[in-house]
PDB file of C-alpha atoms (C1' of nucleotides) in Angstrom:
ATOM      1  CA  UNK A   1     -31.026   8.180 -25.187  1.00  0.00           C
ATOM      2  CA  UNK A   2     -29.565   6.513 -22.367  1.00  0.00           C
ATOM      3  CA  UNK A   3     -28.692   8.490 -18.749  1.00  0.00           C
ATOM      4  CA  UNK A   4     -25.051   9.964 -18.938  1.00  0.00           C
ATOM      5  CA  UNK A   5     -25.455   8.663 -14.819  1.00  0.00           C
ATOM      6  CA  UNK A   6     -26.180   5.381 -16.168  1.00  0.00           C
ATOM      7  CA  UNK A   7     -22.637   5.193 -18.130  1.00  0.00           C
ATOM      8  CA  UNK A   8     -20.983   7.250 -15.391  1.00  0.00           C
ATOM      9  CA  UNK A   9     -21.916   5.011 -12.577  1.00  0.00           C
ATOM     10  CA  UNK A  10     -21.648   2.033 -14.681  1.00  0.00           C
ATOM     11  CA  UNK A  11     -17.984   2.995 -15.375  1.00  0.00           C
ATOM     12  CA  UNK A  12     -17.006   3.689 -11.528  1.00  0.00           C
ATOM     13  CA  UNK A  13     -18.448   0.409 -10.240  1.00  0.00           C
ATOM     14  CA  UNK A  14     -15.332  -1.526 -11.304  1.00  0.00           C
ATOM     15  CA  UNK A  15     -12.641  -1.628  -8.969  1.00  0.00           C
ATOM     16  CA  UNK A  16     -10.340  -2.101 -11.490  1.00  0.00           C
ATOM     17  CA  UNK A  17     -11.765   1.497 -13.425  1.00  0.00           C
ATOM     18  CA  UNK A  18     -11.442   2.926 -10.031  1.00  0.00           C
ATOM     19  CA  UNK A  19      -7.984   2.104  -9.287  1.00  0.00           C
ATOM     20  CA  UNK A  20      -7.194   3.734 -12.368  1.00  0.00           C
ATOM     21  CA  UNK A  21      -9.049   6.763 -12.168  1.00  0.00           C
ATOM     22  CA  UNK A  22      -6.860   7.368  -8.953  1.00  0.00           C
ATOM     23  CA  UNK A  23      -3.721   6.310 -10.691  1.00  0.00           C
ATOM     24  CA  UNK A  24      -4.239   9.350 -13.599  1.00  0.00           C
ATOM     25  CA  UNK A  25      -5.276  11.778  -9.786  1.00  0.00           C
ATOM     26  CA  UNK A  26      -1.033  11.683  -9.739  1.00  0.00           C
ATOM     27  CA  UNK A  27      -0.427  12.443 -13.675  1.00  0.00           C
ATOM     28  CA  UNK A  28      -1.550  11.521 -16.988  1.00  0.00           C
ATOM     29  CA  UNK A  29       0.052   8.453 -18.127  1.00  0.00           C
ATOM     30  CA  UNK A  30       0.437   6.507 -21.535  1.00  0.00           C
ATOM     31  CA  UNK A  31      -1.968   3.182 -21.781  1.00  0.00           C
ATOM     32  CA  UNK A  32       1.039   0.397 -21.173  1.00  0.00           C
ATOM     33  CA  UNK A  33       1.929   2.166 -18.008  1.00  0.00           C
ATOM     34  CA  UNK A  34      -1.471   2.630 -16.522  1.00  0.00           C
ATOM     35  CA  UNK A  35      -1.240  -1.472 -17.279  1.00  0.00           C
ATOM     36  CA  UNK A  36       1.331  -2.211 -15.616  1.00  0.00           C
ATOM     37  CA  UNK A  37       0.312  -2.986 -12.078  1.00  0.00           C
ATOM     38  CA  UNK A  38      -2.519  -4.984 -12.851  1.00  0.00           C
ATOM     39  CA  UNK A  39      -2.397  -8.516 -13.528  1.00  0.00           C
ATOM     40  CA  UNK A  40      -4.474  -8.349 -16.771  1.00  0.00           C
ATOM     41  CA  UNK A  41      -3.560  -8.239 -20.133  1.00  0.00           C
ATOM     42  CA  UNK A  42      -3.041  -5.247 -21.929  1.00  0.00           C
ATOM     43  CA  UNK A  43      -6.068  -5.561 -23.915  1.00  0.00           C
ATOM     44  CA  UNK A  44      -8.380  -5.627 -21.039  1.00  0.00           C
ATOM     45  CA  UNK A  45      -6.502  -2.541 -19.375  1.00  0.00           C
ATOM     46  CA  UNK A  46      -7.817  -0.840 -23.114  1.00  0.00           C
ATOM     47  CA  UNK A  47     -11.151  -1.696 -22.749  1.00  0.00           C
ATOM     48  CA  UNK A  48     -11.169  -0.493 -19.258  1.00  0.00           C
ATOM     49  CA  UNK A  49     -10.182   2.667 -20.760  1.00  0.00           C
ATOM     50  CA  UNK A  50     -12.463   2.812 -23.455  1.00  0.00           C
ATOM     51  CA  UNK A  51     -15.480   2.980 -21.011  1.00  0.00           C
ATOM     52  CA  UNK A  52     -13.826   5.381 -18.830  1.00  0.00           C
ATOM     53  CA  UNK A  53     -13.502   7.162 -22.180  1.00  0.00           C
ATOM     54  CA  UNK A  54     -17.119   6.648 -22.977  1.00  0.00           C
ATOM     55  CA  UNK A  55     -18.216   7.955 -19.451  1.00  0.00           C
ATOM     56  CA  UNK A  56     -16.442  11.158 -20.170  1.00  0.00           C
ATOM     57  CA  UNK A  57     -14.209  10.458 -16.965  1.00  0.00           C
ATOM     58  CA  UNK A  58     -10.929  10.297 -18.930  1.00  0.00           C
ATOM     59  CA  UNK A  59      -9.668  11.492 -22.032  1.00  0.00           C
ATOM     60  CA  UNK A  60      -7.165  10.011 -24.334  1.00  0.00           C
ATOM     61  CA  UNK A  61      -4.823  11.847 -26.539  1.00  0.00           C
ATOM     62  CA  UNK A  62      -2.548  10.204 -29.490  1.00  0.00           C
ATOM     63  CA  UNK A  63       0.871  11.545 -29.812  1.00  0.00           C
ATOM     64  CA  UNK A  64       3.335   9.358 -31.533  1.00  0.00           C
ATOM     65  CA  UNK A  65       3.237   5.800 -30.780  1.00  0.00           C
ATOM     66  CA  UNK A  66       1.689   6.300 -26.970  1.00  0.00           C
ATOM     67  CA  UNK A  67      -1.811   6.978 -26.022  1.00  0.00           C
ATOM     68  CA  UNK A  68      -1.946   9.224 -23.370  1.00  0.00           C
ATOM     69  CA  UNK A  69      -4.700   9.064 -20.742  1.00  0.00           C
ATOM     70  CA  UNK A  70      -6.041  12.072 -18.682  1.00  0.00           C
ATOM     71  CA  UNK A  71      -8.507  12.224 -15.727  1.00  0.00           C
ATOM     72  CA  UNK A  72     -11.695  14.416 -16.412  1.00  0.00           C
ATOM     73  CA  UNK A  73     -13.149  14.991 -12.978  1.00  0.00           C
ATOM     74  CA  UNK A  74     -15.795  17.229 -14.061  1.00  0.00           C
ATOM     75  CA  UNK A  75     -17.056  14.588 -15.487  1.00  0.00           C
ATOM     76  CA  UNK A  76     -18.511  13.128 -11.821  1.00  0.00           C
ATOM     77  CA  UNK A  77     -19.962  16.101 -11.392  1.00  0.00           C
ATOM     78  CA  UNK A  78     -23.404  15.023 -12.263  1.00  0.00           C
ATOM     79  CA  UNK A  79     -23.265  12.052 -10.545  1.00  0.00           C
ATOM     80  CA  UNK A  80     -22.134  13.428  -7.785  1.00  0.00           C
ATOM     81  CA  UNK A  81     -24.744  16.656  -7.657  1.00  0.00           C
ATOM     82  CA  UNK A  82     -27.724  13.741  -7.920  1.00  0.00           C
ATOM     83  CA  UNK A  83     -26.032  11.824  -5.092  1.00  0.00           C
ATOM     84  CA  UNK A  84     -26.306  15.628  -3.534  1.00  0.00           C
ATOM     85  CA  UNK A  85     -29.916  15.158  -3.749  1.00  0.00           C
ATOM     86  CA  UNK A  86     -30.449  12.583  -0.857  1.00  0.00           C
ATOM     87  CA  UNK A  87     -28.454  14.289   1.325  1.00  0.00           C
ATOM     88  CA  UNK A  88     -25.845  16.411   2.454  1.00  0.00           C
ATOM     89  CA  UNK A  89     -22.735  13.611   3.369  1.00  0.00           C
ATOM     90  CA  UNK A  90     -19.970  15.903   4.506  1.00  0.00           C
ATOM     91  CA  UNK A  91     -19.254  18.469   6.815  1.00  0.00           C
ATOM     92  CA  UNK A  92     -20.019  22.065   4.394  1.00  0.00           C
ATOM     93  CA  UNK A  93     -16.424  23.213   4.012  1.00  0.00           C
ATOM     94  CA  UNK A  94     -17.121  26.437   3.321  1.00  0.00           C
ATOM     95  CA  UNK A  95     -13.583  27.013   1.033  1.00  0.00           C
ATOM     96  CA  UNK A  96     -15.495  24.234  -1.288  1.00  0.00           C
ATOM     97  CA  UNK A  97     -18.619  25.685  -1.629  1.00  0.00           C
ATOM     98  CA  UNK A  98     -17.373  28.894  -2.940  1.00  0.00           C
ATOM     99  CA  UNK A  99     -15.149  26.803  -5.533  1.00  0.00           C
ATOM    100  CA  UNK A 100     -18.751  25.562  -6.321  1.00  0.00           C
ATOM    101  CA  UNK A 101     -20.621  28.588  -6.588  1.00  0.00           C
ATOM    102  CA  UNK A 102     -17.519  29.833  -8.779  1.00  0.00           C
ATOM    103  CA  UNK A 103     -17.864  26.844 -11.349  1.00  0.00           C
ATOM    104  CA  UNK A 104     -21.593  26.832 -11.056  1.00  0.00           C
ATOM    105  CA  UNK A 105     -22.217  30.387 -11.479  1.00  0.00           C
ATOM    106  CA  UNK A 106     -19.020  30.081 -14.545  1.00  0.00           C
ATOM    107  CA  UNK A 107     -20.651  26.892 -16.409  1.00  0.00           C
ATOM    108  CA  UNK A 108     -24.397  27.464 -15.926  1.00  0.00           C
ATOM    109  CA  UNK A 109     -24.714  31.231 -15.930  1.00  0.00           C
ATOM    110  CA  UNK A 110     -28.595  32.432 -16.639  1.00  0.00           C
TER     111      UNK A 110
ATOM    112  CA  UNK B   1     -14.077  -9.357  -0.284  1.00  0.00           C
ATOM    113  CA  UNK B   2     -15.604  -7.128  -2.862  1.00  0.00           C
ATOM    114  CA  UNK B   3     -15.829  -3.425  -2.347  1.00  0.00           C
ATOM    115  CA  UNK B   4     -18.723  -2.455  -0.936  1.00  0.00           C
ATOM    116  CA  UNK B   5     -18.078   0.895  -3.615  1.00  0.00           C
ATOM    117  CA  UNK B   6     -18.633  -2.045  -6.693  1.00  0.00           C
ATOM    118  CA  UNK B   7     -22.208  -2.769  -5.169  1.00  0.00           C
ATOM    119  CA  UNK B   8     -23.405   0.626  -4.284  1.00  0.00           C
ATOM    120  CA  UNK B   9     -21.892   2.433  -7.701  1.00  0.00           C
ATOM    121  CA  UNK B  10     -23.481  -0.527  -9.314  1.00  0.00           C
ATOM    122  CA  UNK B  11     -27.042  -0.343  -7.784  1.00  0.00           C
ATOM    123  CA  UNK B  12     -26.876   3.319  -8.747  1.00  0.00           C
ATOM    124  CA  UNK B  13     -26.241   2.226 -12.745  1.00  0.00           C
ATOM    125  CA  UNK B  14     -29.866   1.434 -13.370  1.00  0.00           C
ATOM    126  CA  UNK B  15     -31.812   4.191 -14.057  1.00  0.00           C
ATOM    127  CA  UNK B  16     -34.984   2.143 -12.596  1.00  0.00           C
ATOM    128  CA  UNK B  17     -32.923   1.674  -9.371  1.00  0.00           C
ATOM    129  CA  UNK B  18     -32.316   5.177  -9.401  1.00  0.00           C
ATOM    130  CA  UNK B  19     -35.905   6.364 -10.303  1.00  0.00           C
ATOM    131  CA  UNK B  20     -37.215   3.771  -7.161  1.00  0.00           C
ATOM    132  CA  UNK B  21     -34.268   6.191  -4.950  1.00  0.00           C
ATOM    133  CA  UNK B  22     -35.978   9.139  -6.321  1.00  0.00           C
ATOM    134  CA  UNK B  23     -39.829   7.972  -5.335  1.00  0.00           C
ATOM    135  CA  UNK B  24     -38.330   6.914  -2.203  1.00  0.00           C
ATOM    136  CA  UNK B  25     -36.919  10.604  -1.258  1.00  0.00           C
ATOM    137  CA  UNK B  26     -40.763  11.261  -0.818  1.00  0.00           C
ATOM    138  CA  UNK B  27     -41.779   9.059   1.296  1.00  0.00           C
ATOM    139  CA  UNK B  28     -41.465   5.063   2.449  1.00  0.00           C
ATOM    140  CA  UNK B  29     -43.368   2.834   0.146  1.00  0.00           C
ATOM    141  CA  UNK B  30     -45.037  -0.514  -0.130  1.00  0.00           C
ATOM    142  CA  UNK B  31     -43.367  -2.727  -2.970  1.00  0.00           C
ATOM    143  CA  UNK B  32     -46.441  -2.861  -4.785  1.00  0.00           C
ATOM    144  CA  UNK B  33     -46.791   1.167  -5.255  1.00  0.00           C
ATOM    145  CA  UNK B  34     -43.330   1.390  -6.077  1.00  0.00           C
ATOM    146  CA  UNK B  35     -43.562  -0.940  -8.735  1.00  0.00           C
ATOM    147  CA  UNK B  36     -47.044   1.279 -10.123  1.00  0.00           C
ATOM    148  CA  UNK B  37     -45.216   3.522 -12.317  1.00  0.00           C
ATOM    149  CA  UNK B  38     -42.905   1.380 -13.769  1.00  0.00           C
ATOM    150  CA  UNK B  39     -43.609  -0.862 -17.097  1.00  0.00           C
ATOM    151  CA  UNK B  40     -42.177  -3.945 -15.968  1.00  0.00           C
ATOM    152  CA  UNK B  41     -43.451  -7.167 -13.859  1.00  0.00           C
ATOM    153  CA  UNK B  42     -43.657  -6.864  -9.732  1.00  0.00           C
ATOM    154  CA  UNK B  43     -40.921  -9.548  -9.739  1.00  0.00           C
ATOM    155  CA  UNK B  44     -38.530  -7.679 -11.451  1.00  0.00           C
ATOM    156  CA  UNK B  45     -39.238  -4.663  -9.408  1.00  0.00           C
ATOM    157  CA  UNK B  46     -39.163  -6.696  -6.641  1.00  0.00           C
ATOM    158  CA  UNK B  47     -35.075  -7.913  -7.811  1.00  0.00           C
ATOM    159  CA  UNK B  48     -34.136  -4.240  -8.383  1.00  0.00           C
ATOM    160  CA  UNK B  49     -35.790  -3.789  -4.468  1.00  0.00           C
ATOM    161  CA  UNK B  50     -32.938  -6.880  -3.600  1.00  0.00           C
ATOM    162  CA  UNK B  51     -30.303  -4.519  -5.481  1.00  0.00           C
ATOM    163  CA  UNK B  52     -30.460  -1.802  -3.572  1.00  0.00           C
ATOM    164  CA  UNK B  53     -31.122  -3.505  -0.437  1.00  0.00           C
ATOM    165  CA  UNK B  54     -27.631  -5.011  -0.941  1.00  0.00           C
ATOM    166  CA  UNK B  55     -25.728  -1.958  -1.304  1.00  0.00           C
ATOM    167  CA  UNK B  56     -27.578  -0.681   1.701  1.00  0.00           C
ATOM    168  CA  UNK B  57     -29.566   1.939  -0.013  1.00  0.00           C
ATOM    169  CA  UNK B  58     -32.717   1.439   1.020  1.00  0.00           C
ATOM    170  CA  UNK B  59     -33.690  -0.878   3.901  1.00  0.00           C
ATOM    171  CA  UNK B  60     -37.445  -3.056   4.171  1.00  0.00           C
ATOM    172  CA  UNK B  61     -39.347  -3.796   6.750  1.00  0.00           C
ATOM    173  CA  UNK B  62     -42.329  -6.367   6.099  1.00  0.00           C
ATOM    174  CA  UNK B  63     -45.209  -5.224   8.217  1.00  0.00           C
ATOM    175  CA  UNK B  64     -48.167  -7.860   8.306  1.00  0.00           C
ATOM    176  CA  UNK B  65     -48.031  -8.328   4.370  1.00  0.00           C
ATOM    177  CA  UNK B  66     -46.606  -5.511   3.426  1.00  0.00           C
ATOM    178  CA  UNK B  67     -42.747  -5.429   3.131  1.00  0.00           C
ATOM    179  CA  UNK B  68     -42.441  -1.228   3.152  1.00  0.00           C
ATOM    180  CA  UNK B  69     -39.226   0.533   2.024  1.00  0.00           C
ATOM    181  CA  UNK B  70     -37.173   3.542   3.359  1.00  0.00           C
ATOM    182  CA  UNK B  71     -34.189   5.173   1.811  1.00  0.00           C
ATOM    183  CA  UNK B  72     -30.672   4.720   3.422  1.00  0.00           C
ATOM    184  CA  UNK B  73     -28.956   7.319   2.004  1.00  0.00           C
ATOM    185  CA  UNK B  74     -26.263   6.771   4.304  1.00  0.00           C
ATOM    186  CA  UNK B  75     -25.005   3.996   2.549  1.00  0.00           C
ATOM    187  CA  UNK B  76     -23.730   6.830  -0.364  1.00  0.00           C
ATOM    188  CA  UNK B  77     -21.655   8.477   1.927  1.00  0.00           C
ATOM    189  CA  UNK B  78     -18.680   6.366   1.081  1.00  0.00           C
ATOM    190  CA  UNK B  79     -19.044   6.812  -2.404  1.00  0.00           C
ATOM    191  CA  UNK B  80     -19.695  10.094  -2.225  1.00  0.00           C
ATOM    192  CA  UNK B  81     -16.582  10.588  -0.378  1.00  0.00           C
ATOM    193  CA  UNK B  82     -14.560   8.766  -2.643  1.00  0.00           C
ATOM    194  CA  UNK B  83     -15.786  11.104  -5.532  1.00  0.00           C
ATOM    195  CA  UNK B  84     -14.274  14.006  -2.925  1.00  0.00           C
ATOM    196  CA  UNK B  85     -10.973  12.543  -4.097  1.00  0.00           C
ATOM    197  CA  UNK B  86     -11.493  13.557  -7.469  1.00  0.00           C
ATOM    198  CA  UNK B  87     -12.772  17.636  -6.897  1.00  0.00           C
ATOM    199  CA  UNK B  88     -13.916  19.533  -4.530  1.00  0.00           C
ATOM    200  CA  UNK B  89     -17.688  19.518  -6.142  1.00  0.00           C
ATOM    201  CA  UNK B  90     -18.478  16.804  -3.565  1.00  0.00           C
ATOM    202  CA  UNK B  91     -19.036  18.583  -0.048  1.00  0.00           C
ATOM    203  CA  UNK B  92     -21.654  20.878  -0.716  1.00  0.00           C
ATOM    204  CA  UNK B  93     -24.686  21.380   0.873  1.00  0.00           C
ATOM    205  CA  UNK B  94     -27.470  22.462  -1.510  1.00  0.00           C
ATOM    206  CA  UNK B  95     -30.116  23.697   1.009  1.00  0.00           C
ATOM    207  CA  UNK B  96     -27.239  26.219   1.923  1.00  0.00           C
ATOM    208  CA  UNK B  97     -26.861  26.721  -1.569  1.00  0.00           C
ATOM    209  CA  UNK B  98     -30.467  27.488  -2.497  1.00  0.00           C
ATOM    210  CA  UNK B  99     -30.543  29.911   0.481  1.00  0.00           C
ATOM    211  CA  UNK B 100     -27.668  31.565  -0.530  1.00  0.00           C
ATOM    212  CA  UNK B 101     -28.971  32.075  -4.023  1.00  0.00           C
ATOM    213  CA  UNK B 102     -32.637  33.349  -2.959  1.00  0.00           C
ATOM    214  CA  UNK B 103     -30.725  36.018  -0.388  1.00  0.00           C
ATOM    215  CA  UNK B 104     -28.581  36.755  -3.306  1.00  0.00           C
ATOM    216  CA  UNK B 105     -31.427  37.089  -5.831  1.00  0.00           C
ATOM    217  CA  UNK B 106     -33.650  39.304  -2.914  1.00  0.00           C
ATOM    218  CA  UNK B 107     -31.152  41.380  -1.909  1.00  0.00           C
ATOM    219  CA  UNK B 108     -29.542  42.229  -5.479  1.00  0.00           C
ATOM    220  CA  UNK B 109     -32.360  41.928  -8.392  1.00  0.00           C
ATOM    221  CA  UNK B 110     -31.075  42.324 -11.808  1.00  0.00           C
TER     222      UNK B 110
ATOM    223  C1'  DT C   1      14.766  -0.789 -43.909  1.00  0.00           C
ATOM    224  C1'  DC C   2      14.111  -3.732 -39.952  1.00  0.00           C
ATOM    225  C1'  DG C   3      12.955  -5.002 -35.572  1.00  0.00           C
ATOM    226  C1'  DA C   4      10.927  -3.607 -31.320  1.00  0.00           C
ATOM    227  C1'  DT C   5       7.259  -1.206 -29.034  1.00  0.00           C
ATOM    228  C1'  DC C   6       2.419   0.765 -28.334  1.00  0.00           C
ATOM    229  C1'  DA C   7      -2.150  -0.064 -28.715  1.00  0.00           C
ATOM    230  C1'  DT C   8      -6.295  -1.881 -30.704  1.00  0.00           C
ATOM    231  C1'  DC C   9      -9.013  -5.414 -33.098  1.00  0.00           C
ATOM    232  C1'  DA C  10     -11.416  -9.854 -33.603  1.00  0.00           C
ATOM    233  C1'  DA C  11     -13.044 -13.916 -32.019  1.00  0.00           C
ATOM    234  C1'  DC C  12     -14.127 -16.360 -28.317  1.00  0.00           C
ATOM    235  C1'  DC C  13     -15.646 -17.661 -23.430  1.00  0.00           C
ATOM    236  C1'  DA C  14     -17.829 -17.800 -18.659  1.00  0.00           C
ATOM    237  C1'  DA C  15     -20.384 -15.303 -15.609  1.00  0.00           C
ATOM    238  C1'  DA C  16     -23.432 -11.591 -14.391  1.00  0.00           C
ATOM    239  C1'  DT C  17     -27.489  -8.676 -15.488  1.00  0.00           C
ATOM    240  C1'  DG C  18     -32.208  -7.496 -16.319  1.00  0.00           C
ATOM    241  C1'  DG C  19     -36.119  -9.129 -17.788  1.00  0.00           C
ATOM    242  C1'  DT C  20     -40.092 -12.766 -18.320  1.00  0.00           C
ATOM    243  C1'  DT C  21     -43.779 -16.214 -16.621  1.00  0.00           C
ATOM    244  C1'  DG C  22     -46.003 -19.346 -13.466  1.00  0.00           C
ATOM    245  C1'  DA C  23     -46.038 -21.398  -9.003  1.00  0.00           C
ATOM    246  C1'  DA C  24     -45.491 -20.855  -4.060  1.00  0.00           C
ATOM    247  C1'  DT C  25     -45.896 -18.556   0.439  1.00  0.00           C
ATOM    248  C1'  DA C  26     -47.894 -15.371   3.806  1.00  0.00           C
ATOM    249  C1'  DT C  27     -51.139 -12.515   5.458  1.00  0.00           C
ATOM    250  C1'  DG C  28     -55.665  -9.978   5.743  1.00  0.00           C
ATOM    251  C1'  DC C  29     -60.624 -10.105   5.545  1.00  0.00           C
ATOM    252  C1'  DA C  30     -65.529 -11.560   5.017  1.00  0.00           C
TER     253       DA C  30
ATOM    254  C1'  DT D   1     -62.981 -21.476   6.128  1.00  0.00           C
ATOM    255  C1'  DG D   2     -61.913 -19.608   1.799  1.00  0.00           C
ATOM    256  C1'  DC D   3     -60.703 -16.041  -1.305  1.00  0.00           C
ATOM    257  C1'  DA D   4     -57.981 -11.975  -2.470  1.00  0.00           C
ATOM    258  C1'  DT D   5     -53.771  -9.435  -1.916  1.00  0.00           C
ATOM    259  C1'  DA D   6     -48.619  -8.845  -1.277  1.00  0.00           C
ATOM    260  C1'  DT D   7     -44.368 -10.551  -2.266  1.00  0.00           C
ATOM    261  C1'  DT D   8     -40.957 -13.812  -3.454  1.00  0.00           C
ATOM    262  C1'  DC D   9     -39.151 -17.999  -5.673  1.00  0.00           C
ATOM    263  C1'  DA D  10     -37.667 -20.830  -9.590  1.00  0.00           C
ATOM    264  C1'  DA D  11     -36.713 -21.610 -14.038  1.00  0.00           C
ATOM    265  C1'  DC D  12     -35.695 -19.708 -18.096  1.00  0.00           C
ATOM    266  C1'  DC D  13     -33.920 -16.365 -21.759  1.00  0.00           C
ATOM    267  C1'  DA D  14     -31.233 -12.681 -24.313  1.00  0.00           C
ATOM    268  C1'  DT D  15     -27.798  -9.381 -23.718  1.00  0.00           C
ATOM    269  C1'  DT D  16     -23.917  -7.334 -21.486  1.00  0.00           C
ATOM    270  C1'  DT D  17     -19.613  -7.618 -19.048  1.00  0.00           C
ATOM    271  C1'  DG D  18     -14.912  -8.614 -18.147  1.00  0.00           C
ATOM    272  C1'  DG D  19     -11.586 -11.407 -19.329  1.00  0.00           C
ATOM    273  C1'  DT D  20      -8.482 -14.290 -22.712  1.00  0.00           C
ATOM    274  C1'  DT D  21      -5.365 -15.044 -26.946  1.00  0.00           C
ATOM    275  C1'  DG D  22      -3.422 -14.123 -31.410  1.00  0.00           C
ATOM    276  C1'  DA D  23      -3.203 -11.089 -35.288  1.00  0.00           C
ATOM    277  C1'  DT D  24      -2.850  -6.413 -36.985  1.00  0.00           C
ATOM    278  C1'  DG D  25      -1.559  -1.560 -37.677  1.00  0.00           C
ATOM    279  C1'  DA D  26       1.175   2.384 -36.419  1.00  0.00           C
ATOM    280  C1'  DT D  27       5.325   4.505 -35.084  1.00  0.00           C
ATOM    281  C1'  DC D  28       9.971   4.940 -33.182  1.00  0.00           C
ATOM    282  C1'  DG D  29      15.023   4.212 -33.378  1.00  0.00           C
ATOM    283  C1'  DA D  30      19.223   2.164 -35.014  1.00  0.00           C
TER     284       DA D  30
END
DNA sequence: TCGATCATCAACCAAATGGTTGAATATGCA
DNA sequence: TGCATATTCAACCATTTGGTTGATGATCGA
């Protein structure tokens, strides 16, 4: 019912979300340590991740004891094509666009 | 103090913001006919105009009583390029895109 | 089996968000 | 001048958000 942009832009207006999303750009990483720099408690660090969960930007997988937590970038993908809409913000690389055309002619073939 | 990203990713969260963005892409508008379509009160259209004023998304200009509005999609470039970070979905330039298709659909129909 | 570790849950709190209504302020027009 | 229009302001309200602490449930390792 509600916009998947509402819960995806909702998610990436926290610096805090943010910071971590970059973190998980290096490698996947278990809950406590994607804690660990911030000066929050543990339990806030999980909620963070629960709506970065809930956005689709990350997913978490249970093995053992840890949690682990892995960036899903695709997941900006919508956000970023409406952003698209108002205007073309970088220079066109042209190696990108044919990544796009790959992926867009892969996910959404007609 | 606060990242400008946390305003402008946060304006973007409300899907009236983002309809107002939309209507906007059209043309620059009086705050009375942007609040038409909506089915809410002219003050709270009126806050959501304050929102995205903010973030720098749109910018208004009162002329004799009418305060107009114009998009200022500028103001997503940062975001925008921040998303980059994430994939290379970001720097893509859609016009190129759609003329790329329709050459690709005229000069080999299926 | 026991203690330590990993992570979430539950209850709570302050502040921010998104909406309302009614009054106030400017400006345009007859 | 006086009324209508355009927009904001001010006060209020319910809900959401981002944080806390302490308890709880799994799981690992000795």
């Amino acid at each position: 019912m509600t916009d998947p942009l509402d819960t995806v832009f909702a998610a990436l207006a926290d610096p805090t979300r943010r910071a971590i999303l970059a973190m998980l750009l290096e490698d996947d990483m278990a809950v406590t340590d994607v804690a660990e720099p911030f000066e929050m408690s543990l339990a806030a660090i999980s909620k963070h991740l629960v709506i970065l969960t809930r956005a689709g930007l990350i997913a978490q997988e249970k093995r053992g004891r840890v949690k682990w937590c892995k960036l899903n970038p695709d997941a900006m993908r919508a956000a970023s094509v409406w952003m698209q809409g108002f205007g073309q913000f970088e220079p066109v690389n042209l190696d990108a666009f044919e990544r796009f055309l790959e992926t867009e002619l892969r996910d959404a073939p007609e």
